[in-house]
Tab-separated table of C-alpha atoms in Angstrom:
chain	number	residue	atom	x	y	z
U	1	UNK	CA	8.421	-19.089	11.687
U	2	UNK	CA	6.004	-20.700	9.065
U	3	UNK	CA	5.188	-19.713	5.281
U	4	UNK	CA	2.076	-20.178	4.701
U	5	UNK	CA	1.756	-22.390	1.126
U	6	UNK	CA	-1.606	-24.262	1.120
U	7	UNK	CA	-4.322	-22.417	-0.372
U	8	UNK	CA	-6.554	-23.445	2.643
U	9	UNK	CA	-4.391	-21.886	5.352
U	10	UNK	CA	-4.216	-18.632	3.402
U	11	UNK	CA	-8.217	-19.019	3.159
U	12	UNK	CA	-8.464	-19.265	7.219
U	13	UNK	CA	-5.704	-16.416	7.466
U	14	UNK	CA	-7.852	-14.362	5.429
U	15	UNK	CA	-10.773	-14.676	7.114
U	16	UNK	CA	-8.687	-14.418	10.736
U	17	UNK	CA	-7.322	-11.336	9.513
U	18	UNK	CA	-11.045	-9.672	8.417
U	19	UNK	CA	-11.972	-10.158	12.371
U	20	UNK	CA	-8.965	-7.938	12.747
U	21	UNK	CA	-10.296	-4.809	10.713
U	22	UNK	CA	-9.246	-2.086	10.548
U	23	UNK	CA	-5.837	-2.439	12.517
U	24	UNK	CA	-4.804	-5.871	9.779
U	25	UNK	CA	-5.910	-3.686	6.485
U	26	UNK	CA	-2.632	-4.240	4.521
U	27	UNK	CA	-1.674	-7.707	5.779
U	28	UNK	CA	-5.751	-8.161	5.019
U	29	UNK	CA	-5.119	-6.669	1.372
U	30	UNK	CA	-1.946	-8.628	0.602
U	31	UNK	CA	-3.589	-12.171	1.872
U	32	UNK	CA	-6.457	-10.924	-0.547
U	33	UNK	CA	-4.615	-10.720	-3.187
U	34	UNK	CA	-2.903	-14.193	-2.126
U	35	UNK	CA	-6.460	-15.674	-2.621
U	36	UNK	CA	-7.077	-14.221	-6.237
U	37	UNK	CA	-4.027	-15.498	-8.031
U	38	UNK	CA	-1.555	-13.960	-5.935
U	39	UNK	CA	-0.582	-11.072	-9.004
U	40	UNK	CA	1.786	-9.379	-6.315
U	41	UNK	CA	3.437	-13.015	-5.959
U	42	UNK	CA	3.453	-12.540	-2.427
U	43	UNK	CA	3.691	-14.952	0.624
U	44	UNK	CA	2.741	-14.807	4.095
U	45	UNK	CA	5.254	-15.531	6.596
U	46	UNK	CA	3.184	-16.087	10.545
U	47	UNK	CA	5.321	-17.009	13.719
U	48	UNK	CA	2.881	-20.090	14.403
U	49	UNK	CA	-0.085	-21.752	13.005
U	50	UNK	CA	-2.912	-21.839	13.306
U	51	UNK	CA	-3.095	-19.854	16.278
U	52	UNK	CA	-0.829	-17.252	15.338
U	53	UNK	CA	-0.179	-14.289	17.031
U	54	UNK	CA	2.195	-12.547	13.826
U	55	UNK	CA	1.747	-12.207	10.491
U	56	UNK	CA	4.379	-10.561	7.521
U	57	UNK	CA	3.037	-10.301	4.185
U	58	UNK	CA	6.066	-10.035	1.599
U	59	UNK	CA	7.048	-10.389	-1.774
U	60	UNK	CA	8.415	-14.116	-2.690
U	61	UNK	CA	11.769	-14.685	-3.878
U	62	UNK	CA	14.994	-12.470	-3.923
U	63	UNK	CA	14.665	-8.351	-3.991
U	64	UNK	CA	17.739	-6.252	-4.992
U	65	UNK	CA	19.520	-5.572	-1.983
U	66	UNK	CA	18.964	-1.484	-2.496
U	67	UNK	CA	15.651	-2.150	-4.025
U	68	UNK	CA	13.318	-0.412	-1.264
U	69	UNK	CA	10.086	-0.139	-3.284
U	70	UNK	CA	9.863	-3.748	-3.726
U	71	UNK	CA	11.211	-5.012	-0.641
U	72	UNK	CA	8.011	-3.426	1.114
U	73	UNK	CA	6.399	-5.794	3.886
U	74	UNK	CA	2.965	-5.167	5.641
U	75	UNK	CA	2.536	-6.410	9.359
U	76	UNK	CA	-0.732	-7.197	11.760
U	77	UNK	CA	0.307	-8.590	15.335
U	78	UNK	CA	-2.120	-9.714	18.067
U	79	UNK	CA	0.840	-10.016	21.098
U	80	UNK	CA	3.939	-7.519	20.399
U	81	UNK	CA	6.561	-9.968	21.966
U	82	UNK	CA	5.686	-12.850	19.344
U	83	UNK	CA	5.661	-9.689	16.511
U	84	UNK	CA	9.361	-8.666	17.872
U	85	UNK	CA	10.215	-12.403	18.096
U	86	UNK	CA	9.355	-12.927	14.135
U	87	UNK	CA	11.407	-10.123	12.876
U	88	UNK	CA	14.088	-11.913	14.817
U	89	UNK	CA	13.344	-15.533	13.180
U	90	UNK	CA	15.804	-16.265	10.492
U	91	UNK	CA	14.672	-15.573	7.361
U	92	UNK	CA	11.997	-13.809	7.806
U	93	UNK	CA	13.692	-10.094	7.022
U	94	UNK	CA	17.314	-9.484	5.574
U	95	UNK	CA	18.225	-6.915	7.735
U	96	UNK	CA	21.644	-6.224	5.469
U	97	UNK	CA	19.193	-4.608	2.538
U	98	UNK	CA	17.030	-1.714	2.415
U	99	UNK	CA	13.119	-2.575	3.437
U	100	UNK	CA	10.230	-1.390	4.458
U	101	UNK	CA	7.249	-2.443	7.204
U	102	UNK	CA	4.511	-0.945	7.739
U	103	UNK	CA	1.493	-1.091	9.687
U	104	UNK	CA	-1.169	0.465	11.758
U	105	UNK	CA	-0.196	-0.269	15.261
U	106	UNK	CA	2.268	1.618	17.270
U	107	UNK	CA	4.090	-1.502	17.988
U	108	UNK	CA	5.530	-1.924	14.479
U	109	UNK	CA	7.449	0.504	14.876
U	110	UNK	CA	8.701	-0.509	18.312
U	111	UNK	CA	9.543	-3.818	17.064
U	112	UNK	CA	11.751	-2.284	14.625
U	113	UNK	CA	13.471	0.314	16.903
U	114	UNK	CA	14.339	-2.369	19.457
U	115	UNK	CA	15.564	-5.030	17.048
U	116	UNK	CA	17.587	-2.980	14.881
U	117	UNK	CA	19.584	-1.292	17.808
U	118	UNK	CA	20.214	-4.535	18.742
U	119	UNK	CA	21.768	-4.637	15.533
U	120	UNK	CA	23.315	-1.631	14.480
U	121	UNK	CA	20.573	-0.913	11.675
U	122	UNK	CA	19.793	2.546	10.834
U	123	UNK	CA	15.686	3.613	10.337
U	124	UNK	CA	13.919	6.129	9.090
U	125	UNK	CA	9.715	6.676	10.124
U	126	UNK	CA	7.490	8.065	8.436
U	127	UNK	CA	3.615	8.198	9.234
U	128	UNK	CA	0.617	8.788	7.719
U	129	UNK	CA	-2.960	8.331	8.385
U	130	UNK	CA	-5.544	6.186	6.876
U	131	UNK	CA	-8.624	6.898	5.920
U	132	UNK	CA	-11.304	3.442	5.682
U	133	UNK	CA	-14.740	4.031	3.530
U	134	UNK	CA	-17.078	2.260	5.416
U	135	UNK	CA	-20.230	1.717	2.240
U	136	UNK	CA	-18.809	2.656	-0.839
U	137	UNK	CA	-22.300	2.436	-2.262
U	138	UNK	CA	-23.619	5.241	-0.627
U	139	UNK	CA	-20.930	7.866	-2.156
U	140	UNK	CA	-22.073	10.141	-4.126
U	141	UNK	CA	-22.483	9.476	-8.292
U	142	UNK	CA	-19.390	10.543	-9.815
U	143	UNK	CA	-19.491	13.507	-12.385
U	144	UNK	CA	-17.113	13.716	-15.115
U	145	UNK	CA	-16.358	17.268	-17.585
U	146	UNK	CA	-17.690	16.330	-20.814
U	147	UNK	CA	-14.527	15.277	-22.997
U	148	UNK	CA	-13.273	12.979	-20.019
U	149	UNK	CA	-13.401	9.572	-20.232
U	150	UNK	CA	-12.397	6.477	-17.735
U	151	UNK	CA	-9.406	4.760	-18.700
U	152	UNK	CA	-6.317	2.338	-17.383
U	153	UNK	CA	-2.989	2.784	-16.813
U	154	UNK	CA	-0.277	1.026	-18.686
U	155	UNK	CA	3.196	0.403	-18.006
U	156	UNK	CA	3.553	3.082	-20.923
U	157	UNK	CA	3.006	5.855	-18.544
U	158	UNK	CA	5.609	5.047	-15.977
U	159	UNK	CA	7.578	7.628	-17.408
U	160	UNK	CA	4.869	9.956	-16.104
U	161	UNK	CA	4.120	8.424	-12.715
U	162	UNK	CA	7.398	8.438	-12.012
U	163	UNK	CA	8.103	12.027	-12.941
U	164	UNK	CA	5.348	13.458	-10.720
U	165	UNK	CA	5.702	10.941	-7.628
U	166	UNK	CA	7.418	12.617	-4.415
U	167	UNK	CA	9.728	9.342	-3.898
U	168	UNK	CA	10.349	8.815	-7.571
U	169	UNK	CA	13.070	9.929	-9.874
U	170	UNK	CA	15.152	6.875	-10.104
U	171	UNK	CA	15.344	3.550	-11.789
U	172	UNK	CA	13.793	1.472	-8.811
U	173	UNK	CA	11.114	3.781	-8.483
U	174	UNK	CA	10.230	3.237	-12.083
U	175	UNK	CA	10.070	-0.179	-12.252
U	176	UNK	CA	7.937	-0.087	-8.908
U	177	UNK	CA	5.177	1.697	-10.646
U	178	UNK	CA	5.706	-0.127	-14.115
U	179	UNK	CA	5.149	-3.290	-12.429
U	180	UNK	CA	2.034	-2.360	-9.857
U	181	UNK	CA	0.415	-1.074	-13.181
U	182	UNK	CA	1.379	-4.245	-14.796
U	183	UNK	CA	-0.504	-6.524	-12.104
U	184	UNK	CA	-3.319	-4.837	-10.294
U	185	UNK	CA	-6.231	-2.762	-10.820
U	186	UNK	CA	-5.388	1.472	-11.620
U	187	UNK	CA	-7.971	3.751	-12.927
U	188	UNK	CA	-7.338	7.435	-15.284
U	189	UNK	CA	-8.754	10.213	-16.819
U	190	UNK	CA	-7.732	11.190	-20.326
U	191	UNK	CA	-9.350	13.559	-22.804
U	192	UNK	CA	-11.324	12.353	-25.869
U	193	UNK	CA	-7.982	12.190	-27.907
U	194	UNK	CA	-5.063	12.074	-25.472
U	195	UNK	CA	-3.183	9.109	-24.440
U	196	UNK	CA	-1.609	10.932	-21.804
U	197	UNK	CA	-3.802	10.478	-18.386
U	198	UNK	CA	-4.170	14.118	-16.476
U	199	UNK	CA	-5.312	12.394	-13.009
U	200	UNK	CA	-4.889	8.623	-11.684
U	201	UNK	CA	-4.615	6.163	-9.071
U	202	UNK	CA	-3.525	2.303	-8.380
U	203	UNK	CA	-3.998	-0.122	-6.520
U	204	UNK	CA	-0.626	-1.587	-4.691
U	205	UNK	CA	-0.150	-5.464	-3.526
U	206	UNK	CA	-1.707	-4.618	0.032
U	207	UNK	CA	-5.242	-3.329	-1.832
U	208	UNK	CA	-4.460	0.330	-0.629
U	209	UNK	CA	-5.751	2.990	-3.039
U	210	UNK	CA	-2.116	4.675	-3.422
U	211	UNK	CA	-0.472	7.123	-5.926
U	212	UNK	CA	-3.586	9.154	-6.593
U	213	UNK	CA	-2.309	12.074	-8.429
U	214	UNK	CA	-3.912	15.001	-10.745
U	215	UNK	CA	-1.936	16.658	-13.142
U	216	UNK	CA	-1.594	20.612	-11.923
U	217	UNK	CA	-3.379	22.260	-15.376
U	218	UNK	CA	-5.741	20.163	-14.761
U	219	UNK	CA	-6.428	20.856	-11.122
U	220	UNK	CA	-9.968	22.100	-9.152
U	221	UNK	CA	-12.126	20.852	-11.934
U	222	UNK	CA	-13.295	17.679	-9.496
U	223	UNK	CA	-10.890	14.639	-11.080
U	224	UNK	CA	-9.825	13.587	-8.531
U	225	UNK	CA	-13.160	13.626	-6.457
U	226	UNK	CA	-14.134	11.601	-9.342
U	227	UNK	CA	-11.990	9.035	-9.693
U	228	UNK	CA	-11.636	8.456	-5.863
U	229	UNK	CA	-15.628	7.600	-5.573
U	230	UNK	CA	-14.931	4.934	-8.572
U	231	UNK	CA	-11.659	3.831	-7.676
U	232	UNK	CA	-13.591	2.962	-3.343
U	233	UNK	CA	-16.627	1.557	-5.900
U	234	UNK	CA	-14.284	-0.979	-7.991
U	235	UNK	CA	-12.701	-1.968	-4.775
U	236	UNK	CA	-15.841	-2.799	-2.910
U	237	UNK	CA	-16.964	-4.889	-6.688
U	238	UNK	CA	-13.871	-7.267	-6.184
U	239	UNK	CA	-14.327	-7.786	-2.230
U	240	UNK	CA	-12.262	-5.119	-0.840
U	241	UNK	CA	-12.141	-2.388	1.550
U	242	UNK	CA	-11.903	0.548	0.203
U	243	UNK	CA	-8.840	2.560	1.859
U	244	UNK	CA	-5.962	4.721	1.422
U	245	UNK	CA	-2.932	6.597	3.479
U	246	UNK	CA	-2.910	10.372	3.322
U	247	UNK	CA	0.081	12.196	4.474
U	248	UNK	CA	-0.844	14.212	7.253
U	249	UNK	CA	0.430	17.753	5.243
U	250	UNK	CA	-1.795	16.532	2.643
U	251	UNK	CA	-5.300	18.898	3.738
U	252	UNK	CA	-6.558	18.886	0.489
U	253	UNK	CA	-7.043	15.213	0.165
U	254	UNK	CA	-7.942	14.644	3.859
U	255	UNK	CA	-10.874	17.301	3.296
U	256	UNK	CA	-12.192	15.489	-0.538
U	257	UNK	CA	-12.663	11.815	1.797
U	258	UNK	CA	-13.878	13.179	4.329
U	259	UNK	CA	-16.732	14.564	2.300
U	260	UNK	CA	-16.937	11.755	0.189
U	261	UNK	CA	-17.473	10.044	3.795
U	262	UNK	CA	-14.281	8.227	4.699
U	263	UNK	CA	-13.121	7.880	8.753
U	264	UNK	CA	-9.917	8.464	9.785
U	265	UNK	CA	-8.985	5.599	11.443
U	266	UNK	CA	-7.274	6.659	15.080
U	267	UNK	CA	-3.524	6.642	15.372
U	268	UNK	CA	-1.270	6.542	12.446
U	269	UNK	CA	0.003	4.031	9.636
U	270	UNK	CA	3.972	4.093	10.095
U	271	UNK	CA	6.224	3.223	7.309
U	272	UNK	CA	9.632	1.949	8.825
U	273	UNK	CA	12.815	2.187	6.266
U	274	UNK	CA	15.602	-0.283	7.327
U	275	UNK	CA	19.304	0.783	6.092
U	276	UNK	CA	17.963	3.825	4.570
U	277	UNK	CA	21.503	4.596	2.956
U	278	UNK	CA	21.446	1.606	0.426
U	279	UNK	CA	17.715	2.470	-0.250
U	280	UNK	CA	18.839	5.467	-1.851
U	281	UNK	CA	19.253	5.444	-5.663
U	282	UNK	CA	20.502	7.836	-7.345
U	283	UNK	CA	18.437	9.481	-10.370
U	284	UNK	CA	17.466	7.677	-13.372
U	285	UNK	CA	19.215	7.464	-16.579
């Protein structure tokens, strides 16, 4: 197991990793992110170099043992038995807190089941799919209800993010979205004299459009349409794919990209909880 430190091995792993699209999007993202000041302060952890056949992109330093939203790691393999030999390295997971992996082959989720039997470790899977734009520029001009304007998020509001996100409610949650606000790119809509956004979405640490959420009075008026055309534009300004995970309940917003022109990529994203129990906070103060 190798982190990788000097700035020109992240360069080569980014550009390995863009030969790898779409299956290496979040790993892709993260290492992106590594290359333009690193705001996530994330590392990349391969299990050789350069020819690597592994990659883990994770946060630096210690994460609260119960602290699941932070402790989130992204994963891109080329050979599953060197993947299932990382996760077994030591140090590159602590597999006595609560974490996620993720990633959009089949075998990150194998890796995980067959390790943490070995181990005793409970999981929990959950899958979505993802949805890759493939020319932002040709989406369609976005058109905004007079009274709207384009705006940012600020920590300020992660009150509100928190209040309407399915896996928030809690103090860890919270600080999740206070601190993605904090360090990467999030776009809203507010009214001519509100402060209060009524439809947004972030960015998170792997460049996935994530969190995109429209406040219900304020629903079937074309927000969100909106803001997901110029949220795919801004992405494809700084270098990035533009891309997102839809869960697959979620019709609505698996109909508005696919007329906006997004492709369902085959298979499914899977998002593997380790030790779900101490991952599980109770509510906020």
């Amino acid at each position: 197991m190798l982190i990788l430190t000097c700035p020109a091995q992240l360069q080569r792993l980014e550009g390995a990793l863009r030969r790898s699209l779409p299956l290496a999007l979040p790993v892709h993202g993260a290492v992106m992110n590594m290359n333009r000041g690193n705001p996530g302060d994330f590392e990349a952890v391969v299990d050789a170099w350069p020819d690597f056949h592994a990659v883990l992109a994770r946060r630096r330093g210690e994460v609260p043992a119960d602290d699941c939203y932070m402790n989130m790691h992204a994963a891109f393999y080329r050979d599953l038995g060197a993947y299932r030999a990382l996760l077994e390295s030591p140090g590159a997971l602590h597999w006595d807190t609560a974490f996620h992996i993720f990633g959009l082959q089949d075998g990150v989720a194998l890796a995980s089941q067959a390790v943490a039997a070995a181990k005793g470790v409970e999981l929990e899977v959950s899958q979505y799919y993802t949805y890759l734009h493939p020319n932002p520029s040709t989406m369609p001009e976005p058109r905004l209800d007079p009274g709207v304007r384009v705006g940012s998020l600020s920590p300020a509001h992660a009150d509100l993010l928190d209040a309407t996100w399915a896996y928030g409610g809690n103090a860890w949650s919270r600080r999740y979205l206070a601190d993605m606000v904090a360090r990467f790119p999030s776009l809203c809509l507010l009214t001519a004299t509100a402060t209060q956004p009524l439809c947004w979405v972030l960015l998170d640490p792997f460049g996935t459009a994530a969190h995109g959420y429209t406040l219900p009075a304020h629903r079937r008026r074309g927000h969100m349409r909106a803001l997901t055309v110029l949220a795919a534009r801004q992405a494809q300004a700084r270098g990035f794919p533009a891309f997102g995970h839809t869960a697959p309940d979620n019709r609505p917003m698996q109909r508005l990209q696919e007329q906006l022109g997004y492709q369902r990529l085959p298979g499914h994203c899977r998002f593997v909880l380790h030790n779900p129990g101490l991952g599980r906070p109770g509510p906020r103060p």
